[in-house]
Tab-separated table of C-alpha atoms in Angstrom:
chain	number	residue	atom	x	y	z
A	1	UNK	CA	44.626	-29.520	30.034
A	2	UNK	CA	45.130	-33.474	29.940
A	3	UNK	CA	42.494	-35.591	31.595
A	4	UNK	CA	43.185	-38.809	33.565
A	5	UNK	CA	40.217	-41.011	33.789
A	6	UNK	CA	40.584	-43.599	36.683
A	7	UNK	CA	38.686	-46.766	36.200
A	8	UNK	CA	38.038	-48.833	39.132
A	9	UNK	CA	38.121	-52.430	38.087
A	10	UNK	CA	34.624	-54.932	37.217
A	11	UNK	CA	32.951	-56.612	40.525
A	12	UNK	CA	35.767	-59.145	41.540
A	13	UNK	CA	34.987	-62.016	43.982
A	14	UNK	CA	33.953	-60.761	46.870
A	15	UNK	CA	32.896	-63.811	49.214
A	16	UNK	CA	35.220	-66.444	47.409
A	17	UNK	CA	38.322	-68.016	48.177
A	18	UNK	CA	39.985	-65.886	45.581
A	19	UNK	CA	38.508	-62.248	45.461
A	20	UNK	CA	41.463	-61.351	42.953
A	21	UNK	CA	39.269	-62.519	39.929
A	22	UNK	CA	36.850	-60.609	38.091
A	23	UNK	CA	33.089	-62.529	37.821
A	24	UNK	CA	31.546	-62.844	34.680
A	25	UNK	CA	29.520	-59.898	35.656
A	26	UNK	CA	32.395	-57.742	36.180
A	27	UNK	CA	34.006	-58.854	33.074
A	28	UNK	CA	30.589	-57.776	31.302
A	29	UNK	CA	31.085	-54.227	32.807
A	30	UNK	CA	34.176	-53.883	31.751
A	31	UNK	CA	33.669	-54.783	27.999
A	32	UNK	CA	30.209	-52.615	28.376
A	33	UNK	CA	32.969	-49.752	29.103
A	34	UNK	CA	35.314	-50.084	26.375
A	35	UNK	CA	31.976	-50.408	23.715
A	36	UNK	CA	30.695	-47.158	25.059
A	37	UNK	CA	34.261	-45.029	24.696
A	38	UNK	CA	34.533	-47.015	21.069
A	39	UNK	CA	30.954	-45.867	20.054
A	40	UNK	CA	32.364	-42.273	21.246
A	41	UNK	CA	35.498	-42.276	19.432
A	42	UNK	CA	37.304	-42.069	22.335
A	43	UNK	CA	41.064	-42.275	22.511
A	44	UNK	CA	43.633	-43.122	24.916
A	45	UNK	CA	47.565	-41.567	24.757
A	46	UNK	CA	48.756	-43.774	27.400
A	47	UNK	CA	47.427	-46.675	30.200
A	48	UNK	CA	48.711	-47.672	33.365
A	49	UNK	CA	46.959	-50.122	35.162
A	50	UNK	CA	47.892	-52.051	38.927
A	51	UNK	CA	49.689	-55.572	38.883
A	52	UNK	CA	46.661	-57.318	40.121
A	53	UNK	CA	44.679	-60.022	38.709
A	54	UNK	CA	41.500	-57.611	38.467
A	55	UNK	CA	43.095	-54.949	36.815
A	56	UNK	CA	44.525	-56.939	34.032
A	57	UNK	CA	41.305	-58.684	33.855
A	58	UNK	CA	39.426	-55.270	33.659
A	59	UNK	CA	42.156	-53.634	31.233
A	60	UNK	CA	41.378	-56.420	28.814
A	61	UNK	CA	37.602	-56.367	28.924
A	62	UNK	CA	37.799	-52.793	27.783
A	63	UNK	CA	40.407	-53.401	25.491
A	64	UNK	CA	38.081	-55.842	23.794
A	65	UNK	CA	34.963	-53.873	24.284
A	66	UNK	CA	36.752	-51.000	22.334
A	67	UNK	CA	39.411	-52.669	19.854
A	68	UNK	CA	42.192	-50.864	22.011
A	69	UNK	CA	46.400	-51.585	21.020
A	70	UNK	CA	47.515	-49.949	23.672
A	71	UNK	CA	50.382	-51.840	26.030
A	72	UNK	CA	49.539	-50.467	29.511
A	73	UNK	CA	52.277	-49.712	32.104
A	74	UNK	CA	52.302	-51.836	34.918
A	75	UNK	CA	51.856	-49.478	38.080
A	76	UNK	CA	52.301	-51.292	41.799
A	77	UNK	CA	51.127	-47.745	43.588
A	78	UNK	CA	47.756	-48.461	41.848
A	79	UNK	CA	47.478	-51.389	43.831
A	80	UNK	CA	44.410	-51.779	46.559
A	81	UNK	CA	45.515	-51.917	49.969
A	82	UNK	CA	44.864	-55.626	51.610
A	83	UNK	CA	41.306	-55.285	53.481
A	84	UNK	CA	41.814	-58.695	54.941
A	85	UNK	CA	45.303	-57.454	56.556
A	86	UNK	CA	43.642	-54.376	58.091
A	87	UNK	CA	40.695	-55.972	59.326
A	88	UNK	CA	43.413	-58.690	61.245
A	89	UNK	CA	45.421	-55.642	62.223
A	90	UNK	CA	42.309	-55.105	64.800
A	91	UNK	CA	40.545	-58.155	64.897
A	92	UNK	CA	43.139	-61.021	64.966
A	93	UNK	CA	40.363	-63.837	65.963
A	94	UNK	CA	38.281	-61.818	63.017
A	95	UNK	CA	35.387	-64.622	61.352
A	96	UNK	CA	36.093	-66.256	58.023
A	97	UNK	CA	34.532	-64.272	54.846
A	98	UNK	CA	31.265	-63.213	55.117
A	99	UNK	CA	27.928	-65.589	53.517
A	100	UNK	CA	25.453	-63.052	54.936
A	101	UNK	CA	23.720	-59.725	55.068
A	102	UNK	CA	24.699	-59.614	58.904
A	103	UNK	CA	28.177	-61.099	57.875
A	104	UNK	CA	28.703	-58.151	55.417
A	105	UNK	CA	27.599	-55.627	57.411
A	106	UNK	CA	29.954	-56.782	60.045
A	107	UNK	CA	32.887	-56.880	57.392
A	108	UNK	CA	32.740	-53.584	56.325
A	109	UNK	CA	32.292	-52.406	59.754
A	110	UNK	CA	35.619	-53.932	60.539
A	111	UNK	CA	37.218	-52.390	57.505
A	112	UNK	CA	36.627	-48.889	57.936
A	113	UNK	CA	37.398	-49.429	61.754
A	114	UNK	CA	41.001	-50.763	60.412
A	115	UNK	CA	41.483	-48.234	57.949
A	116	UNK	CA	40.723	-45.450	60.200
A	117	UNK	CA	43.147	-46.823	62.835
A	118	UNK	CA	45.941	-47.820	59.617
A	119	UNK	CA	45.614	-44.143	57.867
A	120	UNK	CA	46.027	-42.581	61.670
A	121	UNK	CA	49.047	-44.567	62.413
A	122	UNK	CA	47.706	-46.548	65.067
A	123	UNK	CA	48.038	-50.075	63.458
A	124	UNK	CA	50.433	-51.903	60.635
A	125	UNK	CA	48.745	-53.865	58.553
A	126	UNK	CA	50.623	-57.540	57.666
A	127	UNK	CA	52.932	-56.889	54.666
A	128	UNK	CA	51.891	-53.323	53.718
A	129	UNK	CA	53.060	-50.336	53.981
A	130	UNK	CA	52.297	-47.117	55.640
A	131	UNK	CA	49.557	-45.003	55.058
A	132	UNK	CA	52.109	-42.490	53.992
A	133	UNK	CA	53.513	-44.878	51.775
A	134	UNK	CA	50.374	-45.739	50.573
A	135	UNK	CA	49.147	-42.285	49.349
A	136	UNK	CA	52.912	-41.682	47.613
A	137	UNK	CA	52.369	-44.506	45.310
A	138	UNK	CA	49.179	-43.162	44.072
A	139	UNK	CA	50.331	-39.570	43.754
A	140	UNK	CA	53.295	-41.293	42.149
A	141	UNK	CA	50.929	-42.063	39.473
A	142	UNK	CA	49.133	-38.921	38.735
A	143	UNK	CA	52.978	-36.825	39.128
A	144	UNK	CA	53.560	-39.449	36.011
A	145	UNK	CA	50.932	-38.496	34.183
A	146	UNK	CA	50.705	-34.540	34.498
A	147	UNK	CA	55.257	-34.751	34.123
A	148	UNK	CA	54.409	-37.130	30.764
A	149	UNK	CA	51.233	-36.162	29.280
A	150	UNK	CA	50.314	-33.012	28.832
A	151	UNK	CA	47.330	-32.070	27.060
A	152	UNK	CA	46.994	-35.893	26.375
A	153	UNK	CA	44.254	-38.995	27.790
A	154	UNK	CA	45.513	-41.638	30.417
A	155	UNK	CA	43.330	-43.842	31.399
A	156	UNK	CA	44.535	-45.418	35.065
A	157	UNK	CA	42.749	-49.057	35.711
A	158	UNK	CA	42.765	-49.818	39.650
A	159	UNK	CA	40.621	-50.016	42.784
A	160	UNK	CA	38.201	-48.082	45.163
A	161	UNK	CA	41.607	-47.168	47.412
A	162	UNK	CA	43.404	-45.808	45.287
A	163	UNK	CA	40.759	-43.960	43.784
A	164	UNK	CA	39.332	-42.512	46.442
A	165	UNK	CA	42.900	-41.553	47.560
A	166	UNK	CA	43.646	-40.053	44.556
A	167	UNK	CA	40.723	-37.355	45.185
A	168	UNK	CA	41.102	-37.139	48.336
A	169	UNK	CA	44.529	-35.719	47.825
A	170	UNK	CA	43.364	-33.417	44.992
A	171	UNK	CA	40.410	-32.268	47.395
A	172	UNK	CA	42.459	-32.403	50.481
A	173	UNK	CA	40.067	-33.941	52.178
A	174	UNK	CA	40.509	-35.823	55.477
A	175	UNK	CA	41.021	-39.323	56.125
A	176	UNK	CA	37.475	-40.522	57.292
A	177	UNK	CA	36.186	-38.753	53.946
A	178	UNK	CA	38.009	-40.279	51.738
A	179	UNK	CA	37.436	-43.202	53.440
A	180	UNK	CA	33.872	-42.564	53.143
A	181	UNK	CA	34.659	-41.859	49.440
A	182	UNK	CA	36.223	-45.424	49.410
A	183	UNK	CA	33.014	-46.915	50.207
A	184	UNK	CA	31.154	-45.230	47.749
A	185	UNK	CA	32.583	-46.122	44.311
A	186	UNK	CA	31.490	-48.791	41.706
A	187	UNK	CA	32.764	-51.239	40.077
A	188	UNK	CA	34.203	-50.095	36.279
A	189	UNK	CA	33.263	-46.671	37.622
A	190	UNK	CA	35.149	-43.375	36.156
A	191	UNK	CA	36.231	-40.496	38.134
A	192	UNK	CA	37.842	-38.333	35.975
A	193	UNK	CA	40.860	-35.548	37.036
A	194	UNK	CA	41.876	-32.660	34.658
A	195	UNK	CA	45.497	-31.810	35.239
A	196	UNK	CA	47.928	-29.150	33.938
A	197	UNK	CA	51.590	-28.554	34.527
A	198	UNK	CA	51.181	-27.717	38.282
A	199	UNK	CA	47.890	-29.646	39.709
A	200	UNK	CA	45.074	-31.926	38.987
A	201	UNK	CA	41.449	-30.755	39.782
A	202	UNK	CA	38.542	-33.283	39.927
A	203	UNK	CA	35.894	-32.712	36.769
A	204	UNK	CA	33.657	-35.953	37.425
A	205	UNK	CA	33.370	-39.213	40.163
A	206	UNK	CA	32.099	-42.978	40.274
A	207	UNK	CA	30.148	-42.334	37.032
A	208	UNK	CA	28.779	-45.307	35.202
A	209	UNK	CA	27.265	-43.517	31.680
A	210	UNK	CA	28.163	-47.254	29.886
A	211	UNK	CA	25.577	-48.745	32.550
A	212	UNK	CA	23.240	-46.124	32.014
A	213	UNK	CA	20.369	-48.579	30.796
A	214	UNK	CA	17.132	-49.991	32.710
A	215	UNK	CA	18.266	-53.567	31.229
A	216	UNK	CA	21.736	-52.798	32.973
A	217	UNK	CA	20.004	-51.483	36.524
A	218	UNK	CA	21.354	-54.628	38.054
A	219	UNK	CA	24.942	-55.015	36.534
A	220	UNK	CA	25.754	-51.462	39.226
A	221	UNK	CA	27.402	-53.714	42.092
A	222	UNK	CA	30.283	-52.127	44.730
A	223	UNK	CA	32.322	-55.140	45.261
């Protein structure tokens, strides 16, 4: 069996006028990750990684974290979808980004709201694609990795969406769990799918065993 481990990139910039750029937090996280798989001996046989800003950002935190050569393939299906474009799907006249508790609350309120309504159909998002579409570029990924390498590690760098998608496909689960799912997962998290010639099965989710320190309690963020 090959194992894929999907890494959902360090805590961006949620709140500023670029999210798309890791904090010095998340770029912590993500070099704490590569130290802990280089302490472990752990290899990689391949890396593909979304064309965000994040991703590469993450990718090279671990790289440096764990003295890593690799050149990663550059995968657009790994891509998150745009939360601001399904939150105006619904909510045209929607507030500016939030600056409070009440403010966040409201945000992700919104979000699930438009991704519920997106992944039924109901609503199309400003320059994305379908729901449909959405879920075939992140299978596209894992048919890559169980057609290329067998028996083998790939370690996929992306985002909660994609993620979460990616399991929820393997589990067939329904939309509003894997949205749930979404919600859930951490930044530089790893869920981790075991695949063979025919199908992946899930082996582990949002683990953070590189954070797993009482000086580290507060580096576990979501966004």
């Amino acid at each position: 069996m090959g194992t894929l481990y999907l890494v959902r990139h360090g805590q961006a910039s949620f709140g500023a006028a670029d999210y798309d750029q890791l904090s010095e937090l998340g770029k912590r996280q993500a070099e704490s990750l590569g130290r802990y798989w280089a302490e472990r001996g752990m290899r990689f046989d391949a890396v593909l990684m979304g064309t965000l800003k994040r991703h590469a950002q993450t990718w090279e935190g671990i790289r440096q974290g764990a003295g890593f050569t690799h050149e990663p393939m550059s995968w657009p299906g790994l891509n998150e979808y745009d939360g601001e474009a399904v939150i105006k799907a619904i909510h045209p006249d929607a507030v500016d980004k939030p600056t409070t508790p009440e403010g966040y609350k409201r945000h992700f309120h919104m979000l699930r709201d438009g991704l519920s309504q997106w992944m039924a159909g109901t609503v199309s998002p400003k320059g994305m694609p379908t729901y449909e579409g959405f879920v075939k570029g992140v299978t596209s990924a894992l048919d890559h990795a169980r057609a290329h390498h067998q028996n083998q590690n790939v370690l996929m760098v992306s985002s909660g969406g994609p993620i979460s998608t990616a399991v929820g496909h393997v589990l067939g689960l329904s939309p509003e769990r894997t949205i749930d799912l979404n919600m859930r997962i951490r930044n530089s998290a790893i869920t981790e799918l075991q695949f063979g010639p025919k199908r992946h099965a899930l082996l582990t989710f949002n683990t953070l065993p590189h954070l797993d320190h009482p000086e580290r309690a507060d580096w576990i963020t979501f966004a």
